[in-house]
Every structure is written in C-alpha cells, then in structure tokens.
PDB file of C-alpha atoms in Angstrom:
ATOM      1  CA  MET A 178     -11.305  -2.496   4.875  1.00  0.00           C
ATOM      2  CA  THR A 179      -8.900  -0.293   2.637  1.00  0.00           C
ATOM      3  CA  LYS A 180      -5.736   1.152   2.738  1.00  0.00           C
ATOM      4  CA  GLY A 181      -7.057   4.503   3.008  1.00  0.00           C
ATOM      5  CA  GLN A 182      -9.356   3.585   5.811  1.00  0.00           C
ATOM      6  CA  THR A 183      -7.114   2.354   7.578  1.00  0.00           C
ATOM      7  CA  TYR A 184      -5.116   5.505   7.796  1.00  0.00           C
ATOM      8  CA  VAL A 185      -8.214   7.657   8.405  1.00  0.00           C
ATOM      9  CA  ILE A 186      -8.944   4.980  11.976  1.00  0.00           C
ATOM     10  CA  LEU A 187      -5.501   5.316  12.213  1.00  0.00           C
ATOM     11  CA  SER A 188      -4.628   9.097  11.935  1.00  0.00           C
ATOM     12  CA  ILE A 189      -8.122   9.642  14.964  1.00  0.00           C
ATOM     13  CA  ILE A 190      -7.008   7.310  17.181  1.00  0.00           C
ATOM     14  CA  PHE A 191      -3.389   9.224  17.357  1.00  0.00           C
ATOM     15  CA  VAL A 192      -6.003  12.368  17.849  1.00  0.00           C
ATOM     16  CA  ILE A 193      -7.442  11.297  20.659  1.00  0.00           C
ATOM     17  CA  ILE A 194      -4.475   9.414  22.027  1.00  0.00           C
ATOM     18  CA  VAL A 195      -2.399  13.583  21.691  1.00  0.00           C
ATOM     19  CA  ALA A 196      -5.468  15.023  22.942  1.00  0.00           C
ATOM     20  CA  VAL A 197      -5.482  13.297  26.153  1.00  0.00           C
ATOM     21  CA  PHE A 198      -1.531  13.571  26.757  1.00  0.00           C
ATOM     22  CA  ALA A 199      -2.240  17.013  26.371  1.00  0.00           C
ATOM     23  CA  VAL A 200      -5.235  18.258  28.171  1.00  0.00           C
ATOM     24  CA  THR A 201      -3.884  16.487  30.501  1.00  0.00           C
ATOM     25  CA  ASN A 202      -0.762  18.801  31.200  1.00  0.00           C
ATOM     26  CA  VAL A 203      -1.397  22.083  31.127  1.00  0.00           C
ATOM     27  CA  ASP A 204       0.531  23.149  33.547  1.00  0.00           C
ATOM     28  CA  ALA A 205       2.285  26.157  32.507  1.00  0.00           C
ATOM     29  CA  VAL A 206       6.542  26.130  31.648  1.00  0.00           C
ATOM     30  CA  GLU A 207       8.923  27.946  30.389  1.00  0.00           C
ATOM     31  CA  VAL A 208       9.663  28.223  26.398  1.00  0.00           C
ATOM     32  CA  ASN A 209      13.161  28.910  25.378  1.00  0.00           C
ATOM     33  CA  TYR A 210      13.450  31.391  22.100  1.00  0.00           C
ATOM     34  CA  LEU A 211      16.484  32.222  20.365  1.00  0.00           C
ATOM     35  CA  PHE A 212      16.118  35.257  21.768  1.00  0.00           C
ATOM     36  CA  TRP A 213      13.206  35.175  24.816  1.00  0.00           C
ATOM     37  CA  THR A 214      11.720  33.328  27.132  1.00  0.00           C
ATOM     38  CA  GLN A 215       8.455  33.180  27.587  1.00  0.00           C
ATOM     39  CA  GLU A 216       6.013  31.001  30.192  1.00  0.00           C
ATOM     40  CA  SER A 217       3.369  29.202  28.118  1.00  0.00           C
ATOM     41  CA  PRO A 218       0.031  26.507  29.039  1.00  0.00           C
ATOM     42  CA  LEU A 219       2.179  22.821  27.830  1.00  0.00           C
ATOM     43  CA  ILE A 220      -0.895  21.629  26.931  1.00  0.00           C
ATOM     44  CA  LEU A 221      -0.197  24.736  23.724  1.00  0.00           C
ATOM     45  CA  VAL A 222       3.274  23.763  23.557  1.00  0.00           C
ATOM     46  CA  ILE A 223       1.977  20.633  22.397  1.00  0.00           C
ATOM     47  CA  LEU A 224      -0.446  21.342  19.990  1.00  0.00           C
ATOM     48  CA  PHE A 225       1.459  23.615  18.587  1.00  0.00           C
ATOM     49  CA  SER A 226       4.394  20.828  17.951  1.00  0.00           C
ATOM     50  CA  VAL A 227       1.994  17.560  16.744  1.00  0.00           C
ATOM     51  CA  LEU A 228       0.543  20.780  14.529  1.00  0.00           C
ATOM     52  CA  MET A 229       4.773  21.761  13.364  1.00  0.00           C
ATOM     53  CA  GLY A 230       4.678  18.137  12.651  1.00  0.00           C
ATOM     54  CA  GLY A 231       1.855  17.358  10.949  1.00  0.00           C
ATOM     55  CA  ILE A 232       2.621  20.571   8.273  1.00  0.00           C
ATOM     56  CA  ILE A 233       6.263  19.496   7.436  1.00  0.00           C
ATOM     57  CA  THR A 234       4.972  16.073   7.285  1.00  0.00           C
ATOM     58  CA  ALA A 235       2.780  16.804   4.612  1.00  0.00           C
ATOM     59  CA  SER A 236       4.135  19.336   3.244  1.00  0.00           C
ATOM     60  CA  VAL A 237       7.306  17.539   1.905  1.00  0.00           C
ATOM     61  CA  GLY A 238       4.746  14.338   1.428  1.00  0.00           C
ATOM     62  CA  ALA A 239       3.293  17.113  -1.460  1.00  0.00           C
ATOM     63  CA  ILE A 240       7.016  18.444  -2.842  1.00  0.00           C
ATOM     64  CA  ARG A 241       7.628  14.076  -3.262  1.00  0.00           C
ATOM     65  CA  PHE A 242       4.038  13.569  -4.536  1.00  0.00           C
ATOM     66  CA  TYR A 243       4.401  16.965  -7.609  1.00  0.00           C
ATOM     67  CA  ARG A 244       7.961  14.956  -8.480  1.00  0.00           C
ATOM     68  CA  ILE A 245       6.204  11.624  -8.407  1.00  0.00           C
ATOM     69  CA  GLN A 246       4.042  12.733 -10.644  1.00  0.00           C
ATOM     70  CA  ARG A 247       6.064  14.777 -12.686  1.00  0.00           C
ATOM     71  CA  GLU A 248       8.046  11.704 -13.317  1.00  0.00           C
ATOM     72  CA  LEU A 249       5.190   9.477 -14.575  1.00  0.00           C
ATOM     73  CA  LYS A 250       3.933  12.100 -17.027  1.00  0.00           C
ATOM     74  CA  ARG A 251       7.347  12.237 -18.591  1.00  0.00           C
ATOM     75  CA  LEU A 252       7.682   8.375 -19.259  1.00  0.00           C
ATOM     76  CA  LYS A 253       4.068   8.620 -20.104  1.00  0.00           C
ATOM     77  CA  ALA A 254       5.435  10.545 -23.445  1.00  0.00           C
ATOM     78  CA  GLU A 255       8.755   8.768 -22.917  1.00  0.00           C
ATOM     79  CA  ASN A 256       6.308   5.433 -23.757  1.00  0.00           C
ATOM     80  CA  THR A 257       4.072   6.643 -26.281  1.00  0.00           C
ATOM     81  CA  LYS A 258       6.589   8.558 -28.811  1.00  0.00           C
ATOM     82  CA  LEU A 259       8.759   5.284 -28.298  1.00  0.00           C
ATOM     83  CA  LEU A 260       5.626   3.261 -30.021  1.00  0.00           C
ATOM     84  CA  ALA A 261       5.009   5.895 -32.410  1.00  0.00           C
ATOM     85  CA  LYS A 262       7.999   4.659 -33.358  1.00  0.00           C
ATOM     86  CA  SER A 263       7.706   0.572 -33.349  1.00  0.00           C
ATOM     87  CA  GLU A 264       4.905   1.209 -35.134  1.00  0.00           C
ATOM     88  CA  GLU A 265       6.614   3.566 -37.782  1.00  0.00           C
ATOM     89  CA  ASN A 266       9.792   0.802 -37.614  1.00  0.00           C
ATOM     90  CA  GLY A 267       6.468  -1.540 -38.770  1.00  0.00           C
ATOM     91  CA  GLN A 268       6.471  -3.642 -35.738  1.00  0.00           C
ATOM     92  CA  THR A 269       3.569  -2.873 -33.274  1.00  0.00           C
ATOM     93  CA  ALA A 270       3.652  -4.614 -29.265  1.00  0.00           C
ATOM     94  CA  GLU A 271       1.702  -7.181 -29.848  1.00  0.00           C
ATOM     95  CA  ARG A 272       3.469  -9.509 -33.240  1.00  0.00           C
ATOM     96  CA  LYS A 273       6.334  -8.611 -30.822  1.00  0.00           C
ATOM     97  CA  LYS A 274       5.379  -9.991 -27.493  1.00  0.00           C
ATOM     98  CA  ARG A 275       3.308 -12.182 -29.668  1.00  0.00           C
ATOM     99  CA  SER A 276       6.932 -13.096 -31.641  1.00  0.00           C
ATOM    100  CA  ASP A 277       9.549 -12.570 -27.702  1.00  0.00           C
ATOM    101  CA  LEU A 278       6.933 -15.690 -26.815  1.00  0.00           C
ATOM    102  CA  THR A 279       6.680 -17.798 -30.517  1.00  0.00           C
ATOM    103  CA  LYS A 280      10.941 -17.746 -30.072  1.00  0.00           C
ATOM    104  CA  THR A 281      10.869 -18.722 -25.696  1.00  0.00           C
ATOM    105  CA  LYS A 282       8.878 -22.166 -27.226  1.00  0.00           C
TER     106      LYS A 282
END
C-alpha cells in the first residue's frame, strides 16, 4: 500500500467518524459570535468547525509546498551554475569523484 492510499483511507475513516458524531448531535445550541448570539443546530457547528480546520490546514500546507518548490528551483539553478563553473575549470563531477575515490584508497 502506498503512502497516498494510506492518507485516502485515513481521510475516509475520519470523515465517517465526524459524520456519525455530527448526526448524533442535532440539538440546537447557542453560539456566541463577537457581537451577537444565535441559536444553531450543533450538527452545523461541528461540520463548519471541521470544514474551517481543513481549509486552514490546507492553506498552511499549500504555502509550505510553494516555499519548498521555490527553494528547490533556486537550488537547482545554483547546482547548474556550479556544474558549469566546474566544467569551465576543466573538472567534471565524474572526474572529481574518481579522483576523490583514488585518494581515499
């Protein structure tokens, strides 16, 4: 089983648990917002809370993903420049690797 499949299965199990929990709590509750109070079914409060948690988590993950992608792009460009510079100096990565191996023997 791959890592992606594991996440999908765990997500489905989590959604089922939240759905069962929400359906069993259908009583009306009083929700205090910053400037007003309103009665809402507890099922909506639970589902809205889970939805907002998912959106916030996904947003933070997306920001992190894009930062990592940008860093990877920068490092690849730096690697390409360094390889070109080493070839200009007459030393390829293969040749340097071989010379390092022979020095250690």
